[in-house]
Coordinates of C-alpha atoms in Angstrom, one line a residue:
Chain Q
M35 CA -6.4 8.7 -19.5
H36 CA -6.9 8.9 -22.6
Y37 CA -8.2 6.3 -25.6
L38 CA -8.7 5.7 -28.8
M39 CA -12.3 5.0 -30.3
L40 CA -11.9 2.7 -32.9
I41 CA -15.5 2.5 -35.2
C42 CA -15.5 -1.2 -37.1
G43 CA -18.0 -1.3 -39.2
N44 CA -19.3 -3.3 -42.8
E45 CA -18.9 -0.3 -45.6
E46 CA -21.3 -2.9 -47.7
W47 CA -24.4 -1.8 -45.3
E48 CA -26.4 -0.2 -47.0
P49 CA -29.6 1.2 -44.5
S50 CA -32.7 2.4 -45.7
P51 CA -32.9 6.2 -45.4
A52 CA -34.7 5.6 -42.5
E53 CA -32.5 3.6 -40.5
L54 CA -29.7 5.9 -41.9
A55 CA -31.0 9.0 -40.4
A56 CA -31.7 7.0 -37.0
V57 CA -27.6 6.3 -37.1
I58 CA -26.8 10.0 -38.0
A59 CA -28.7 11.4 -35.0
D60 CA -28.0 8.6 -32.6
T61 CA -24.1 9.7 -33.5
E62 CA -24.9 13.2 -33.6
A63 CA -26.5 12.8 -29.7
W64 CA -23.7 11.1 -29.0
V65 CA -20.9 13.5 -30.3
K66 CA -23.0 16.3 -28.5
E67 CA -23.5 14.4 -25.2
M68 CA -19.8 13.7 -24.4
D69 CA -18.4 16.6 -25.4
G70 CA -20.9 18.0 -23.3
R71 CA -19.5 16.3 -20.5
G72 CA -16.4 17.1 -21.7
V73 CA -14.9 13.6 -22.6
R74 CA -14.9 13.2 -26.1
R75 CA -12.1 15.0 -27.2
F76 CA -11.4 14.4 -31.0
G77 CA -12.9 12.5 -33.6
D78 CA -14.4 12.1 -37.1
R79 CA -15.1 9.7 -40.2
L80 CA -12.6 8.4 -42.2
R81 CA -13.7 7.9 -45.5
P82 CA -13.9 4.6 -47.4
T83 CA -11.3 2.3 -47.4
G84 CA -10.7 2.2 -50.9
T85 CA -9.3 6.0 -50.1
A86 CA -6.8 4.1 -47.6
T87 CA -2.8 3.8 -48.4
T88 CA -0.6 1.3 -46.4
V89 CA 2.6 2.5 -45.9
R90 CA 4.9 0.2 -44.9
V91 CA 8.9 0.6 -45.0
R92 CA 11.4 -2.7 -44.9
D93 CA 14.8 -2.8 -45.3
G94 CA 14.8 0.3 -45.9
E95 CA 12.8 0.6 -48.6
T96 CA 9.3 2.3 -48.8
L97 CA 6.3 0.5 -49.5
L98 CA 3.1 1.5 -50.3
S99 CA 0.3 -0.8 -50.6
D100 CA -3.5 0.2 -52.3
G101 CA -5.9 0.3 -49.7
P102 CA -6.5 -0.8 -46.0
F103 CA -3.6 -3.1 -44.1
A104 CA -5.9 -6.1 -43.4
E105 CA -8.7 -7.4 -45.7
T106 CA -11.9 -8.0 -43.5
K107 CA -15.4 -7.0 -44.6
E108 CA -15.1 -4.7 -41.3
Q109 CA -13.6 -2.0 -41.5
I110 CA -12.0 1.4 -39.7
L111 CA -14.2 4.0 -40.3
G112 CA -13.9 6.6 -38.2
F113 CA -12.3 7.1 -34.7
D114 CA -12.9 9.2 -31.7
L115 CA -10.5 10.0 -28.3
I116 CA -11.9 10.4 -24.9
D117 CA -10.4 11.2 -21.7
C118 CA -11.9 9.1 -18.9
A119 CA -11.0 8.1 -15.2
D120 CA -10.4 3.9 -16.8
L121 CA -11.4 1.2 -19.0
E122 CA -14.4 1.2 -17.5
E123 CA -15.8 4.3 -17.8
A124 CA -14.6 4.2 -21.5
L125 CA -16.4 1.3 -22.6
D126 CA -19.3 2.8 -21.2
I127 CA -19.5 5.7 -23.8
A128 CA -18.5 3.3 -26.0
S129 CA -21.4 0.9 -25.6
R130 CA -23.2 3.7 -26.1
H131 CA -22.2 4.8 -29.2
P132 CA -24.5 4.1 -32.2
S133 CA -21.6 1.9 -33.8
A134 CA -20.9 -0.7 -30.9
R135 CA -24.7 -2.0 -32.4
L136 CA -23.7 -2.1 -36.0
G137 CA -20.8 -3.3 -35.7
S138 CA -17.6 -3.2 -33.2
I139 CA -15.5 -0.5 -31.2
E140 CA -12.3 -1.3 -30.3
V141 CA -11.2 0.4 -27.3
R142 CA -7.3 1.6 -26.8
P143 CA -5.3 3.6 -24.7
L144 CA -3.1 6.1 -25.5
W145 CA 0.6 5.2 -25.0
P146 CA 2.4 8.1 -24.2
F147 CA 6.2 8.9 -24.7
G148 CA 8.1 8.2 -22.1
E149 CA 5.8 5.9 -20.5
D150 CA 6.6 2.1 -20.2
Chain D
M236 CA 5.4 -20.9 -1.0
A237 CA 7.5 -22.7 1.5
V238 CA 5.1 -21.6 4.3
R239 CA 2.6 -24.9 3.2
G240 CA 5.5 -27.1 4.1
G241 CA 6.1 -26.1 8.2
L242 CA 5.0 -28.8 10.3
T243 CA 6.0 -27.1 13.9
E244 CA 2.5 -26.2 15.3
T245 CA 3.4 -22.1 14.3
G246 CA 4.2 -23.2 10.9
R247 CA 1.0 -24.7 10.6
A248 CA -0.5 -20.9 12.5
V249 CA 1.5 -20.1 9.4
A250 CA -0.2 -21.8 6.7
A251 CA -3.4 -21.5 8.3
A252 CA -2.8 -17.4 8.2
F253 CA -1.7 -18.0 4.3
R254 CA -4.6 -19.6 3.3
E255 CA -7.0 -17.2 5.4
E256 CA -5.4 -14.0 4.7
W257 CA -3.3 -14.4 1.4
G258 CA -5.8 -12.6 -0.4
R259 CA -6.8 -9.9 1.7
V260 CA -3.9 -8.9 2.3
V261 CA -2.6 -8.5 -1.5
A262 CA -6.1 -6.5 -1.8
T263 CA -4.9 -4.5 1.3
L264 CA -1.8 -4.1 -0.7
I265 CA -3.2 -2.9 -4.0
R266 CA -5.4 -0.7 -2.4
M267 CA -2.8 1.5 -1.2
T268 CA -0.2 0.3 -3.8
G269 CA -2.0 0.7 -7.1
D270 CA 1.0 -1.9 -7.9
W271 CA 0.0 -5.7 -8.2
D272 CA 3.8 -7.0 -7.7
L273 CA 4.6 -4.8 -5.5
A274 CA 1.6 -6.1 -3.5
E275 CA 2.4 -9.8 -3.7
E276 CA 5.4 -9.4 -3.7
C277 CA 5.2 -7.5 0.2
A278 CA 2.7 -9.8 0.9
Q279 CA 5.1 -13.1 0.4
E280 CA 7.9 -10.8 2.5
A281 CA 4.9 -10.4 5.4
F282 CA 4.2 -14.7 5.3
A283 CA 8.3 -15.0 4.8
R284 CA 8.6 -13.3 7.9
A285 CA 6.1 -14.6 10.0
L286 CA 8.4 -18.1 9.3
E287 CA 10.7 -16.3 11.0
R288 CA 9.2 -14.2 13.9
W289 CA 6.1 -16.2 15.2
P290 CA 8.3 -19.0 16.6
R291 CA 10.1 -16.7 18.9
D292 CA 7.5 -13.9 19.8
G293 CA 4.5 -16.5 19.3
V294 CA 1.4 -16.3 16.8
P295 CA 0.2 -12.4 17.6
R296 CA -3.8 -12.4 18.3
R297 CA -4.8 -11.0 15.1
P298 CA -2.5 -12.7 12.5
G299 CA -4.6 -11.5 9.9
A300 CA -3.7 -7.4 11.0
W301 CA -0.6 -8.5 12.0
L302 CA 0.6 -9.7 8.1
T303 CA -1.4 -6.6 6.7
T304 CA 0.9 -3.9 8.8
T305 CA 4.2 -6.3 8.3
A306 CA 3.5 -5.8 4.5
R307 CA 2.1 -2.4 4.5
N308 CA 5.7 -1.4 6.2
H309 CA 7.8 -3.5 3.9
A310 CA 5.7 -1.5 0.6
L311 CA 6.4 1.8 2.7
N312 CA 10.4 1.4 2.9
R313 CA 10.3 0.1 -0.9
I314 CA 8.4 3.1 -1.8
R315 CA 10.9 4.7 0.0
R316 CA 13.9 3.3 -1.2
G317 CA 13.0 3.9 -4.3
K318 CA 12.0 6.8 -6.8
T319 CA 9.9 8.2 -4.4
E320 CA 6.1 8.3 -6.3
T321 CA 4.9 10.8 -3.7
A322 CA 1.2 10.5 -4.4
K323 CA 1.8 6.8 -3.1
L324 CA 3.8 7.6 -0.1
R325 CA 1.0 10.3 0.8
E326 CA -1.4 7.5 0.6
L327 CA 0.1 5.3 2.8
G328 CA 1.7 7.5 5.4
T329 CA -1.5 8.6 6.5
M330 CA -2.6 5.4 6.3
A331 CA -3.5 3.9 9.9
D332 CA -4.3 0.4 10.6
T333 CA -6.5 -0.4 7.1
S334 CA -6.4 -4.0 8.7
A335 CA -8.4 -3.0 11.5
R336 CA -10.8 -0.7 9.9
P337 CA -13.9 -1.9 9.7
D338 CA -14.7 -2.9 6.6
Q339 CA -18.6 -1.2 4.8
G340 CA -21.4 -2.7 6.2
G341 CA -18.8 -5.7 7.5
L342 CA -18.0 -6.4 4.2
P343 CA -14.6 -7.4 3.6
D344 CA -14.5 -4.9 0.4
D345 CA -10.7 -5.3 -0.4
R346 CA -11.0 -9.2 -1.5
L347 CA -14.3 -8.2 -3.3
R348 CA -12.9 -5.8 -5.6
L349 CA -9.6 -8.3 -6.3
I350 CA -12.0 -10.8 -7.0
Y351 CA -14.0 -8.6 -9.1
T352 CA -10.3 -7.1 -10.7
C353 CA -9.1 -10.5 -12.0
C354 CA -12.6 -11.6 -13.4
H355 CA -13.4 -8.5 -15.4
P356 CA -14.8 -9.3 -18.9
A357 CA -12.0 -7.2 -19.9
L358 CA -9.5 -10.0 -19.4
P359 CA -9.5 -13.3 -21.5
V360 CA -11.3 -15.6 -19.9
E361 CA -8.0 -18.2 -18.8
A362 CA -6.4 -15.4 -17.7
R363 CA -9.2 -14.1 -15.1
V364 CA -9.0 -17.7 -14.0
A365 CA -5.7 -17.9 -13.6
L366 CA -5.3 -13.9 -12.1
T367 CA -7.9 -15.1 -9.1
L368 CA -6.0 -18.1 -8.3
R369 CA -2.9 -16.4 -8.3
T370 CA -3.7 -13.2 -6.2
V371 CA -6.7 -13.9 -4.1
L372 CA -5.7 -17.7 -3.3
G373 CA -1.9 -17.1 -3.7
L374 CA -1.3 -20.1 -5.3
T375 CA 1.5 -20.4 -7.1
T376 CA 2.7 -19.7 -11.2
G377 CA 4.0 -23.5 -10.9
E378 CA 0.5 -25.0 -9.1
I379 CA -1.4 -23.0 -11.6
A380 CA 0.5 -23.7 -14.3
R381 CA 0.1 -27.5 -13.6
A382 CA -3.5 -27.7 -12.5
F383 CA -4.5 -26.5 -16.4
L384 CA -1.7 -28.1 -18.1
V385 CA 0.2 -25.8 -19.4
A386 CA 3.9 -24.9 -19.4
E387 CA 5.0 -22.9 -16.4
P388 CA 6.4 -19.7 -18.8
A389 CA 3.5 -20.1 -20.8
M390 CA 1.1 -19.4 -17.5
A391 CA 3.7 -17.1 -16.1
Q392 CA 3.3 -15.1 -18.9
R393 CA -0.1 -15.3 -19.4
L394 CA -0.2 -14.0 -15.7
V395 CA 2.0 -10.6 -17.0
R396 CA -0.3 -9.9 -19.7
A397 CA -3.1 -9.4 -17.7
K398 CA -1.4 -7.5 -14.5
R399 CA 0.1 -5.3 -17.6
K400 CA -3.3 -4.8 -18.9
I401 CA -5.0 -4.1 -16.1
R402 CA -2.7 -1.4 -15.5
Q403 CA -2.0 0.2 -19.1
A404 CA -5.5 -0.4 -20.5
G405 CA -6.8 1.2 -16.7
V406 CA -9.2 -1.7 -16.0
P407 CA -10.3 0.1 -12.3
Y408 CA -9.9 -2.0 -9.4
R409 CA -13.7 -1.6 -7.8
V410 CA -16.1 -3.8 -7.4
P411 CA -18.3 -2.5 -10.2
P412 CA -21.5 0.1 -10.2
A413 CA -25.0 -1.7 -8.8
H414 CA -25.8 -1.5 -12.9
L415 CA -23.2 -3.9 -13.7
L416 CA -23.1 -6.0 -10.7
A417 CA -25.2 -8.6 -12.0
E418 CA -23.5 -9.5 -15.3
R419 CA -20.3 -9.2 -13.5
T420 CA -21.3 -10.6 -11.2
A421 CA -22.0 -13.8 -13.8
S422 CA -18.4 -13.8 -14.7
V423 CA -17.0 -14.2 -11.0
L424 CA -19.6 -17.2 -10.7
G425 CA -17.9 -18.7 -14.0
V426 CA -14.6 -18.3 -12.9
V427 CA -15.6 -20.3 -9.6
Y428 CA -17.1 -23.2 -11.3
L429 CA -14.3 -23.3 -13.4
L430 CA -12.1 -23.8 -11.1
F431 CA -14.2 -26.5 -9.2
N432 CA -14.6 -28.5 -12.2
E433 CA -11.3 -28.9 -12.8
G434 CA -10.6 -29.8 -9.7
Y435 CA -14.0 -32.2 -9.5
A436 CA -13.4 -33.7 -13.0
A437 CA -10.1 -34.3 -13.9
T438 CA -10.2 -33.4 -18.1
E439 CA -6.9 -35.3 -18.2
G440 CA -4.5 -37.4 -16.6
S441 CA -4.0 -37.1 -12.2
D442 CA -2.6 -34.5 -10.5
P443 CA -2.7 -34.1 -6.9
V444 CA -3.3 -30.0 -6.8
R445 CA -6.3 -30.9 -8.0
S446 CA -8.7 -31.7 -5.3
G447 CA -7.2 -28.9 -3.9
L448 CA -9.2 -27.0 -6.0
C449 CA -12.7 -27.7 -5.0
G450 CA -12.0 -26.9 -1.6
E451 CA -10.4 -22.7 -3.1
A452 CA -13.4 -23.1 -4.9
I453 CA -16.1 -23.9 -2.4
R454 CA -14.2 -21.2 -0.4
L455 CA -14.5 -18.6 -3.2
A456 CA -18.1 -19.4 -3.5
R457 CA -18.5 -18.8 0.2
L458 CA -16.8 -15.3 0.3
L459 CA -19.2 -14.5 -2.5
H460 CA -22.3 -15.7 -0.6
D461 CA -20.8 -13.7 2.3
L462 CA -20.9 -10.9 0.3
A463 CA -24.1 -10.9 -1.7
P464 CA -26.6 -13.0 0.4
D465 CA -29.3 -12.2 -1.6
D466 CA -27.7 -13.3 -4.8
P467 CA -30.1 -16.0 -5.7
E468 CA -27.0 -17.5 -8.0
V469 CA -24.5 -17.2 -5.8
T470 CA -26.4 -18.7 -3.1
G471 CA -27.3 -21.5 -6.1
L472 CA -23.8 -22.0 -6.6
L473 CA -22.4 -22.1 -3.4
A474 CA -24.7 -25.3 -2.6
L475 CA -24.2 -27.0 -5.8
L476 CA -20.4 -27.2 -5.4
L477 CA -21.3 -28.5 -1.7
L478 CA -23.6 -31.0 -3.1
Q479 CA -20.9 -32.1 -6.2
H480 CA -18.3 -32.2 -3.4
S481 CA -20.0 -33.9 -1.0
R482 CA -19.7 -37.0 -2.9
H483 CA -15.6 -36.7 -3.0
A484 CA -15.0 -39.5 -0.5
A485 CA -17.1 -42.5 -2.8
R486 CA -16.2 -41.1 -6.0
T487 CA -13.3 -43.3 -6.4
D488 CA -12.3 -46.5 -5.1
G489 CA -9.4 -47.9 -3.8
A490 CA -7.7 -47.7 -7.7
G491 CA -8.3 -44.9 -7.8
D492 CA -11.3 -45.8 -10.4
L493 CA -13.8 -43.3 -11.0
V494 CA -17.2 -45.8 -9.1
A495 CA -20.3 -44.2 -11.2
L496 CA -23.0 -42.7 -8.8
E497 CA -25.3 -45.7 -8.6
D498 CA -22.6 -47.7 -7.3
Q499 CA -21.0 -45.1 -4.5
D500 CA -21.2 -45.9 -1.2
R501 CA -23.8 -43.8 0.2
S502 CA -22.5 -43.6 3.4
R503 CA -19.2 -42.1 2.3
W504 CA -21.3 -38.7 1.4
D505 CA -20.9 -36.1 3.3
R506 CA -24.4 -35.9 5.0
A507 CA -23.3 -32.4 6.7
A508 CA -21.9 -31.1 3.0
I509 CA -25.9 -32.2 1.4
A510 CA -28.0 -31.0 4.5
E511 CA -26.5 -27.3 4.2
G512 CA -26.6 -27.8 0.2
A513 CA -30.2 -28.9 0.0
A514 CA -31.5 -25.8 2.5
L515 CA -29.0 -23.5 0.3
V516 CA -31.6 -25.0 -2.6
D517 CA -34.8 -24.4 -0.7
E518 CA -33.2 -20.8 0.2
A519 CA -32.6 -19.4 -3.0
L520 CA -35.6 -21.4 -5.2
R521 CA -38.0 -19.6 -2.7
R522 CA -36.8 -15.9 -4.5
G523 CA -39.0 -17.1 -7.6
E524 CA -35.5 -16.1 -9.7
P525 CA -34.4 -19.3 -10.8
G526 CA -30.6 -19.5 -13.2
P527 CA -28.7 -22.2 -13.7
Y528 CA -26.7 -22.8 -10.9
Q529 CA -29.8 -23.0 -9.0
V530 CA -31.0 -25.5 -10.7
Q531 CA -28.2 -27.9 -11.4
A532 CA -28.1 -27.6 -7.4
A533 CA -31.5 -28.8 -7.2
I534 CA -31.1 -31.5 -9.0
A535 CA -27.7 -32.4 -7.2
A536 CA -30.1 -32.1 -4.3
C537 CA -32.8 -34.7 -5.8
H538 CA -28.7 -37.4 -6.1
G539 CA -27.8 -36.5 -2.4
T540 CA -30.8 -37.0 -0.7
A541 CA -31.9 -40.0 -1.9
R542 CA -31.1 -42.5 0.4
T543 CA -30.3 -45.9 -1.9
A544 CA -30.2 -45.0 -6.2
G545 CA -33.5 -47.0 -6.3
E546 CA -35.2 -44.0 -4.6
T547 CA -33.4 -41.5 -6.7
D548 CA -36.7 -38.9 -7.8
W549 CA -35.6 -39.4 -11.9
P550 CA -39.2 -38.0 -13.2
Q551 CA -38.1 -35.0 -10.9
I552 CA -34.2 -34.7 -12.5
A553 CA -35.4 -34.6 -15.9
A554 CA -38.0 -32.2 -15.4
L555 CA -35.4 -29.8 -13.9
Y556 CA -33.0 -30.5 -16.9
G557 CA -35.4 -29.7 -19.4
R558 CA -35.8 -26.5 -17.4
L559 CA -32.2 -25.9 -17.3
E560 CA -32.1 -27.0 -21.4
A561 CA -34.4 -23.7 -22.0
M562 CA -32.4 -21.3 -19.4
S563 CA -29.1 -22.6 -20.9
P564 CA -29.0 -24.8 -23.9
G565 CA -26.6 -26.6 -24.7
P566 CA -25.4 -29.9 -26.1
V567 CA -24.4 -31.2 -22.5
V568 CA -27.0 -29.9 -21.3
R569 CA -29.0 -31.9 -23.6
L570 CA -26.9 -35.3 -22.9
N571 CA -27.4 -35.1 -19.3
R572 CA -31.2 -34.4 -19.8
A573 CA -31.1 -37.5 -22.2
V574 CA -29.5 -39.7 -19.3
A575 CA -32.5 -38.4 -16.8
V576 CA -35.0 -38.9 -19.2
A577 CA -33.1 -42.6 -19.6
M578 CA -33.9 -43.5 -15.9
A579 CA -36.9 -42.3 -15.6
D580 CA -38.7 -43.4 -19.0
G581 CA -36.6 -46.1 -20.1
A582 CA -33.1 -46.2 -22.1
L583 CA -34.7 -46.3 -25.2
A584 CA -36.5 -42.5 -24.3
G585 CA -33.1 -41.9 -23.4
L586 CA -31.1 -43.4 -26.4
A587 CA -33.9 -41.3 -28.6
L588 CA -32.9 -37.8 -27.3
V589 CA -28.8 -38.5 -27.3
D590 CA -28.9 -39.3 -31.1
R591 CA -30.4 -36.1 -31.4
V592 CA -27.2 -34.3 -29.4
E593 CA -25.9 -32.1 -32.1
G594 CA -22.0 -30.8 -31.7
L595 CA -20.6 -33.7 -29.2
E596 CA -19.0 -36.1 -32.3
G597 CA -15.2 -35.4 -30.1
Y598 CA -16.8 -35.9 -26.7
H599 CA -15.7 -39.5 -24.8
L600 CA -19.2 -38.9 -22.4
L601 CA -21.7 -38.9 -25.8
H602 CA -20.3 -41.9 -26.7
A603 CA -19.9 -43.3 -23.0
T604 CA -23.8 -42.2 -22.3
R605 CA -24.9 -44.3 -25.4
A606 CA -22.8 -47.0 -25.1
D607 CA -24.7 -48.0 -21.8
L608 CA -27.7 -47.2 -22.7
L609 CA -27.2 -49.6 -25.7
R610 CA -25.5 -52.4 -23.0
R611 CA -29.1 -52.0 -20.9
L612 CA -30.7 -52.7 -23.7
G613 CA -29.0 -55.8 -24.6
R614 CA -27.2 -53.9 -28.2
R615 CA -23.5 -55.6 -27.5
E616 CA -22.2 -55.4 -29.7
E617 CA -23.2 -51.7 -30.9
A618 CA -22.5 -51.3 -26.7
A619 CA -19.3 -52.4 -27.6
A620 CA -18.2 -49.8 -30.2
A621 CA -19.1 -47.1 -28.3
Y622 CA -17.6 -47.9 -25.4
R623 CA -14.4 -48.3 -28.2
E624 CA -15.4 -45.1 -29.6
A625 CA -15.4 -43.2 -26.3
L626 CA -12.2 -45.2 -25.2
A627 CA -10.4 -43.7 -28.4
L628 CA -11.6 -39.7 -27.1
S629 CA -11.4 -40.5 -23.5
R630 CA -7.9 -39.1 -22.3
A631 CA -8.5 -39.3 -17.6
D632 CA -7.3 -41.9 -16.2
A633 CA -9.6 -43.4 -13.9
D634 CA -12.1 -43.2 -17.0
R635 CA -10.4 -45.2 -19.3
R636 CA -10.2 -47.4 -16.9
Y637 CA -13.7 -47.8 -16.4
L638 CA -14.3 -47.8 -20.4
A639 CA -12.2 -50.4 -20.4
R640 CA -13.7 -52.8 -17.3
R641 CA -17.2 -52.1 -19.2
L642 CA -16.1 -52.8 -22.7
G643 CA -14.4 -56.1 -21.4
E644 CA -18.2 -56.8 -19.9
V645 CA -20.1 -56.4 -22.8
R646 CA -17.8 -58.2 -24.7
R647 CA -18.1 -60.9 -22.5
A648 CA -21.9 -61.5 -22.0
G649 CA -21.7 -61.2 -25.5

């Protein structure tokens, strides 16, 4: 099954250089391990929420608004698409990602077209 | 289900088989088909057939095997008739009479898998309880809705959503791997305890379904204890439930009013349950890994083994509450500890602790406890005010009658 991990964290977090280096190293190690296991299909960071535009179409009219959908402190910072046997494996993999300690990770199964 | 109302001998046999075998039949069918709804429908069909056939053919020697085979054949027909899902069909086709297959290590694996899946932490807590009642114990949606005081359509929705999440999010149908077992078992124990408490301390009104929940919770705890005899918290929970339930017959009087522990007729306590519970506590505590259920069971054992209310070992109980508070701090534990301290060291010492409990302002038992301590200290006006506050917050009929009676007493005495 494919799961999307939405990596959520606090953009206002200002780590010390050492903290930042540790998080980057931990994240790289996670990516390397999951790529090596063939679990991770694709993933990336996202530019900060200031670059986000939200699209809504209402009554045939396209409404664009500046910024992310939700006004919360925690924002989606990145994502990974992973391929796992079941939710247990997906949750285990997500729990190893350093962002699970710093922010949170939403894990959701993909919903392929044609499936109910 | 209709099978519960059976009055004939075979009707009773079906009802007994329902209680004993429902969870096992459903669990086996879920493993074979991977389809929770189909599994429940086929189990229902098997019990319906039993009601039809057993009066004519006699009760089979192994009712569980008969029911599982019947449910499996029904599933096979259903899948054949529908769009063939070849993988499912192949598995069913090659499946021998699985009910006769000895489970690994003698453990009823399928039922255990079912319990752990129903209690998976990816499901909301209230859905875990409802799903356990539905699939493991076979309660109807209506019964579960009544037990938790929600409307039946709302409960049906909750069950549908939970099963949908299991299917769509890929919640695995298995006992968790060893490194997750302890934390997942904690969730299962929590569900069983919640279930028991729903039956034991009805939070509102009165409903006959609820007393049955205590028995069902004890049944689940026994099952878990059989499955995990080396987990001292599992042993502790079973002991706790047995000890709490041992007082069942003495907890209410003829009018259905609650009788305080000190006023209960101890000859009506279930001595066998107390002996079993106390032995289980000892066994668990000897392992040297105390946990909240073991400590609560030890407290219940202190009460259960006291021959009279006056012989209750309150200093020991107060000390145990101190340990419990260190393990799982919370205002309710602090309140209970205050009561024990009041009994061990006097109402004034207890009142000092009660007045330091924070976060229970809306809890009727906080005010009821304060009221009782104030009454014992002879501070009647303050006691009356606290009884009134407790009454305003209490919603269970029996609690309300008890509080009203006490309020009348302090008023008259004053």
